[in-house]
Coordinates of C-alpha atoms and ligand atoms in Angstrom, one line a residue:
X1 CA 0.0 0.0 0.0
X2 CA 1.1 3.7 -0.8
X3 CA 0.7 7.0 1.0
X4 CA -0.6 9.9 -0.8
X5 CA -2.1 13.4 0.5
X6 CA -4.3 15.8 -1.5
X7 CA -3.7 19.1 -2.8
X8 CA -6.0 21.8 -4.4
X9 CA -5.4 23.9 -7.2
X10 CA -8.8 25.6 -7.1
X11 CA -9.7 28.9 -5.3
X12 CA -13.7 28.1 -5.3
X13 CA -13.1 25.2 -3.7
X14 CA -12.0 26.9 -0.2
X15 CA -13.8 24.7 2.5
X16 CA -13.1 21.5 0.7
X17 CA -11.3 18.5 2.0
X18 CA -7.9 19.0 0.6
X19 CA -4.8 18.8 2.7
X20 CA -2.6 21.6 0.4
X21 CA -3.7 24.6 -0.3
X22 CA -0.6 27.1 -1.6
X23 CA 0.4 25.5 -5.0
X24 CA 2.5 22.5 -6.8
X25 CA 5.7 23.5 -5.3
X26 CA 4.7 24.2 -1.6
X27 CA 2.7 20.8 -2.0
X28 CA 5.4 18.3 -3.8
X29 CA 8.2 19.8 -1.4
X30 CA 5.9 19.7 2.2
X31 CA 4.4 16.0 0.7
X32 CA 8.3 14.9 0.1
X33 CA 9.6 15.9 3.7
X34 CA 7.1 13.9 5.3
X35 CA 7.9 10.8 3.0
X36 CA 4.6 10.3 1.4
X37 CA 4.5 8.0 -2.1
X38 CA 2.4 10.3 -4.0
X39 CA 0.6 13.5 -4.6
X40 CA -3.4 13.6 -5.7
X41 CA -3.8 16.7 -7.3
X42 CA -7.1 18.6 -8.2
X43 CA -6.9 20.9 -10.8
X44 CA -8.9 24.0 -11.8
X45 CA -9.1 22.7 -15.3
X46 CA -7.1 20.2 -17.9
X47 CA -4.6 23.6 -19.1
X48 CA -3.7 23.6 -15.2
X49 CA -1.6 20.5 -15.1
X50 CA 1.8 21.3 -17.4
X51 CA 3.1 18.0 -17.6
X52 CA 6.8 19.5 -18.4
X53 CA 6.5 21.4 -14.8
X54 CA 4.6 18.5 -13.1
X55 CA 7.3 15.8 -14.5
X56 CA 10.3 18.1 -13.5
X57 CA 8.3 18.2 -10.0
X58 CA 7.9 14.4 -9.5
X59 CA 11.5 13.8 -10.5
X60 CA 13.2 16.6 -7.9
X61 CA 11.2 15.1 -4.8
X62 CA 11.0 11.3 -6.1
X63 CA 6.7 11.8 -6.2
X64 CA 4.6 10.1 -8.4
X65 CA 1.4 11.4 -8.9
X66 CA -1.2 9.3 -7.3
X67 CA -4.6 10.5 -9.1
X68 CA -6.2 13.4 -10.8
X69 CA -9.4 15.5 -9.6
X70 CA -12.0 16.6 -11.8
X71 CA -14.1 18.0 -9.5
X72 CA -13.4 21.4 -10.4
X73 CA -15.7 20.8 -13.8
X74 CA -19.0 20.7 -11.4
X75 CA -17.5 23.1 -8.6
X76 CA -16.1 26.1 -11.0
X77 CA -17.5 25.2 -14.2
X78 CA -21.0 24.0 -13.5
X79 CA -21.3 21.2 -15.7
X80 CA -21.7 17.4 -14.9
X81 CA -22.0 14.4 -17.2
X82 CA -25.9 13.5 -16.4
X83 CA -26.9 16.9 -17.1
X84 CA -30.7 17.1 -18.8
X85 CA -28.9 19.8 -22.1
X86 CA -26.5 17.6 -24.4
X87 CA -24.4 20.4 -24.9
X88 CA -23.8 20.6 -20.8
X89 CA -22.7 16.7 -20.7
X90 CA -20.9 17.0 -23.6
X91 CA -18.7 19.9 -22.0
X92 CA -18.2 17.7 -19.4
X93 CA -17.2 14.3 -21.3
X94 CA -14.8 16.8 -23.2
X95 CA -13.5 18.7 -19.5
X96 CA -13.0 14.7 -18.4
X97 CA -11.5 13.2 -21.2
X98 CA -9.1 16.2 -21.4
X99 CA -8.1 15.6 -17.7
X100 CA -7.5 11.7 -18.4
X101 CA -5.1 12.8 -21.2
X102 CA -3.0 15.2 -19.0
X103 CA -3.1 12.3 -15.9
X104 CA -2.5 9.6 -18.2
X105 CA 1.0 11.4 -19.6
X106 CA 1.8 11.2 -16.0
X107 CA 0.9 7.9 -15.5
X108 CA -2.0 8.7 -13.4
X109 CA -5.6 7.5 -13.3
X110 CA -8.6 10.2 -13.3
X111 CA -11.2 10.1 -10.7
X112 CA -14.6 11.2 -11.5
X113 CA -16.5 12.2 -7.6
X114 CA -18.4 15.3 -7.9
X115 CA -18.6 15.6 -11.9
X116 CA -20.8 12.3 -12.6
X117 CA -23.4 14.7 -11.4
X118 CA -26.4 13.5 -10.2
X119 CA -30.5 12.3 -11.6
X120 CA -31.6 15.5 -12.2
X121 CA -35.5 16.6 -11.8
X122 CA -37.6 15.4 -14.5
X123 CA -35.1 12.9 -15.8
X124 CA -35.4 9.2 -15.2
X125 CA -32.8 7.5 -13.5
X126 CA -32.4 4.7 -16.2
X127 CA -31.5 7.5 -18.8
X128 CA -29.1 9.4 -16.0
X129 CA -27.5 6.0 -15.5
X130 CA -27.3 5.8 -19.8
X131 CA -25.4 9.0 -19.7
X132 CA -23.3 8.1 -16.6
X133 CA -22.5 4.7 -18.8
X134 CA -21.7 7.0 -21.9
X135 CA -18.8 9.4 -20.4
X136 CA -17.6 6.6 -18.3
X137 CA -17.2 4.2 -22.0
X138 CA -15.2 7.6 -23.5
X139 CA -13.3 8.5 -20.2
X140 CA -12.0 4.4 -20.1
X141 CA -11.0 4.6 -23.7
X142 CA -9.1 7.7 -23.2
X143 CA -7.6 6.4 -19.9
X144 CA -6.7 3.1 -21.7
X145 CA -4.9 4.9 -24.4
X146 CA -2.5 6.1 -21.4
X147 CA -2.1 2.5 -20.1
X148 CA -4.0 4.0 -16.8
X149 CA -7.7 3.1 -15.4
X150 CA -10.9 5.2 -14.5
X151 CA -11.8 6.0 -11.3
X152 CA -15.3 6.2 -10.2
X153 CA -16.1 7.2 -6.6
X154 CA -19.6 6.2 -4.9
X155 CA -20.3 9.9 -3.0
X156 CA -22.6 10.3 0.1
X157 CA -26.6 11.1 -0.2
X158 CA -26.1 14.7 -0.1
X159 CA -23.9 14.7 -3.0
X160 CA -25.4 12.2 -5.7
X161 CA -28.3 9.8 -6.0
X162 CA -26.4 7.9 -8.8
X163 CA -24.7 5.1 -6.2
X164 CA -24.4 5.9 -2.7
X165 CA -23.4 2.4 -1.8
X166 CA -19.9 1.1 -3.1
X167 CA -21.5 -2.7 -3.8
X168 CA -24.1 -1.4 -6.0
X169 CA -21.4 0.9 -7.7
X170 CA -19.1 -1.7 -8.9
X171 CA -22.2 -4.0 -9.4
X172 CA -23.1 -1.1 -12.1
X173 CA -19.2 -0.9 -13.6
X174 CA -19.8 -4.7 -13.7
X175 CA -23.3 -5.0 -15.5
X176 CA -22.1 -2.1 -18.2
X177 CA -19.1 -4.0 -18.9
X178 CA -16.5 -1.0 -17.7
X179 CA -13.6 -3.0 -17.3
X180 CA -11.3 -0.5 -17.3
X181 CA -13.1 1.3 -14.9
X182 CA -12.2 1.1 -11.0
X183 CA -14.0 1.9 -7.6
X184 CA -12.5 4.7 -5.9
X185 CA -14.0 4.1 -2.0
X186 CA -13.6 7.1 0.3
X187 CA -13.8 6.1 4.0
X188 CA -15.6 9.4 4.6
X189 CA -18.6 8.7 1.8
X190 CA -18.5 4.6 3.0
X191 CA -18.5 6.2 7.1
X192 CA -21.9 8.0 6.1
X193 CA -23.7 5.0 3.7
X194 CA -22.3 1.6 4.2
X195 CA -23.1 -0.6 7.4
X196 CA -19.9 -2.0 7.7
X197 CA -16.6 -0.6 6.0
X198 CA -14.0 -3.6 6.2
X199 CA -16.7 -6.1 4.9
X200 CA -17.6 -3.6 2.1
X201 CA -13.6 -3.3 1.2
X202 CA -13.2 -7.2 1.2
X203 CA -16.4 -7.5 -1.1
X204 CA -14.9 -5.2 -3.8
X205 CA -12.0 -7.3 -3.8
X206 CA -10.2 -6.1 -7.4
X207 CA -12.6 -3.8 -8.4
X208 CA -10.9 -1.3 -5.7
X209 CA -8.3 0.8 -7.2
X210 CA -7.9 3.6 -4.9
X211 CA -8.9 4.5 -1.4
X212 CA -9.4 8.7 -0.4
X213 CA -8.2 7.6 3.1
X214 CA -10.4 10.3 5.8
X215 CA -11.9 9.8 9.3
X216 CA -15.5 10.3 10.1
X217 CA -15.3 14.0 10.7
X218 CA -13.4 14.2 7.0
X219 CA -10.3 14.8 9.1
X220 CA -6.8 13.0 9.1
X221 CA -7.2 9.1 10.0
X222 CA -6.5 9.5 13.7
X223 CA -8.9 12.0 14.5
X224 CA -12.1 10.6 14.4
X225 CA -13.8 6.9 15.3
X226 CA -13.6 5.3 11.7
X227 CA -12.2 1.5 12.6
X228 CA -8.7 2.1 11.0
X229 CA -7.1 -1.2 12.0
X230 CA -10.3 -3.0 10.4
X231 CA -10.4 -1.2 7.3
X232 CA -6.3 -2.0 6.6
X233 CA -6.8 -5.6 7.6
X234 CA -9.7 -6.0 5.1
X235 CA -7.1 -4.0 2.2
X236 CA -4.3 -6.5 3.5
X237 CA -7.1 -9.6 2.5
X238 CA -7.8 -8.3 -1.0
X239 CA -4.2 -7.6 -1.7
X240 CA -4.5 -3.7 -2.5
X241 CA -1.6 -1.9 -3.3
X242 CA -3.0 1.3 -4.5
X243 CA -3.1 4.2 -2.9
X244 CA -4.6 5.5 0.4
X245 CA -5.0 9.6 0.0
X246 CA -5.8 11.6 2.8
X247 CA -8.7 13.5 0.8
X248 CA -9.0 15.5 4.2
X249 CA -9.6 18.8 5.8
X250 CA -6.9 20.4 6.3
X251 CA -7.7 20.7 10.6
X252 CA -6.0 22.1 12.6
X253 CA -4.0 23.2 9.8
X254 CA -2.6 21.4 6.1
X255 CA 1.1 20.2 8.0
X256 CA -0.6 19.2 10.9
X257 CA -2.9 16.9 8.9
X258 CA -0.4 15.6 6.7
X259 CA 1.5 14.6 9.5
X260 CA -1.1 12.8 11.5
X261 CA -1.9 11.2 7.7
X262 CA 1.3 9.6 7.8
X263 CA 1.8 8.7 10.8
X264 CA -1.7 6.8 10.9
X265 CA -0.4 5.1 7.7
X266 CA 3.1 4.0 9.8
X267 CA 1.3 2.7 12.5
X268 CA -1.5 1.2 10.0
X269 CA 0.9 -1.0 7.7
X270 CA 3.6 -2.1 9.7
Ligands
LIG1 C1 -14.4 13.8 -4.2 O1 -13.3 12.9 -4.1 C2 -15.3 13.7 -3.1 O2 -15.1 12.9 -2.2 C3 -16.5 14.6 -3.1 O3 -17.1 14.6 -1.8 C4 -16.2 16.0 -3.4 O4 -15.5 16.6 -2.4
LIG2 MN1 -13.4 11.6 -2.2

């Protein structure tokens, strides 16, 4: 298992549960001091990663990049791919695949969280779940093209009412024949829907291919009541060894978090 931590490239995302706050360089240098594996970045759009200033990045602190955001195309640019106007979704399939491009010449997969969007009023869910299926087929051809997967993360009832519960997710991934796509499970999402985390993780088994590793409160692992130990015993019986990003709050402040973030993972996978 790897170590990652979060960090936010976009302004209108203040509040949100990133862990860096103050750029690539503060991030990849603060990220490499502590000894993390990897970086998960979330860009304000596709022409924010440079790969040539990224690479150069990765290579001075020995980071790879762990995953790609694009939550910044519902958050800033106010589209999402089960949007009722074509012209909307197709924005978003084209703000996605662009992302997956810049990721994949980094070698990292794209997650899609807040941008599959949601079964909007007056639209039926099996036509929302047609057009989920639709930028999911082009965003695991583009990511394929890379030699990278798809990400696609179950969120929490107030977010979505596409799949709140990771089991029906991948069940979903598996019916539409996405097999390049992968279940991205954040312990925050899973603390709010699922009745019992560690059983969830060892039914998803090889569908999981990352984990946005946050306590109850959406804080650093280690400062709320989410069964830790559990959770990494379950990921030690299915074998994972992706990623688990502290997609957290950045309480009491971003080192603080970071720190407690890897110390939990330390203790964790010893
Ligand atoms: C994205 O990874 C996520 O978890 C959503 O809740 C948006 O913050
Ligand atoms: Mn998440």
């Amino acid at each position: 298992m790897k170590s990652a931590v979060t960090v936010s490239l976009v302004p209108e995302a203040a509040g949100g549960p990133f862990v860096f706050w103050k750029g690539l360089e503060d991030a990849f240098a603060q990220t490499a001091a502590l000894g993390f594996d990897g970086i998960e970045i979330f860009p304000s759009d596709p022409g924010a990663i440079e790969t040539g200033r990224v690479r150069a990045l990765m290579e001075q602190h020995s980071l790879a990049v762990a995953a790609v955001g694009t939550g910044a195309g519902w958050v800033k640019h106010r589209v999402h791919l089960c949007h009722p106007e074509l012209e909307v979704r197709l924005k978003a399939q084209e703000f996605v695949c662009a992302m997956v491009r810049q990721a994949g010449a980094l070698g990292a997969p794209t997650i899609l969280g807040s941008m599959q969007g949601r079964v909007e009023a007056g639209v039926e869910r099996s036509q929302a779940l047609d057009w989920l299926t639709e930028g999911l087929v082009l965003a695991e051809a583009t990511a394929s093209e890379h030699g990278v997967v798809f990400l696609y993360e179950p969120l929490n009832r107030y977010e979505t009412n596409l799949f709140n519960l990771q089991m029906d997710a991948a069940a979903f991934l598996s019916e539409r024949h996405l097999k390049g796509v992968r279940i991205l499970a954040d312990l925050f999402h899973m603390n709010i829907e699922e009745k019992d985390l560690a059983a969830t993780i060892r039914s998803l088994g090889d569908s999981l291919g990352h984990l946005h590793f946050a306590d109850s409160n959406r804080r650093a692992i280690g400062f709320g009541h989410t069964p830790a130990v559990d959770i990494v015993a379950a990921l030690r019986d299915i074998h994972y060894s992706g990623y688990l990003s502290a997609e957290v709050l950045p309480l009491p402040n971003s080192i603080a978090a970071a720190r407690r973030t890897i110390e939990s993972f330390r203790a964790l996978t010893v």
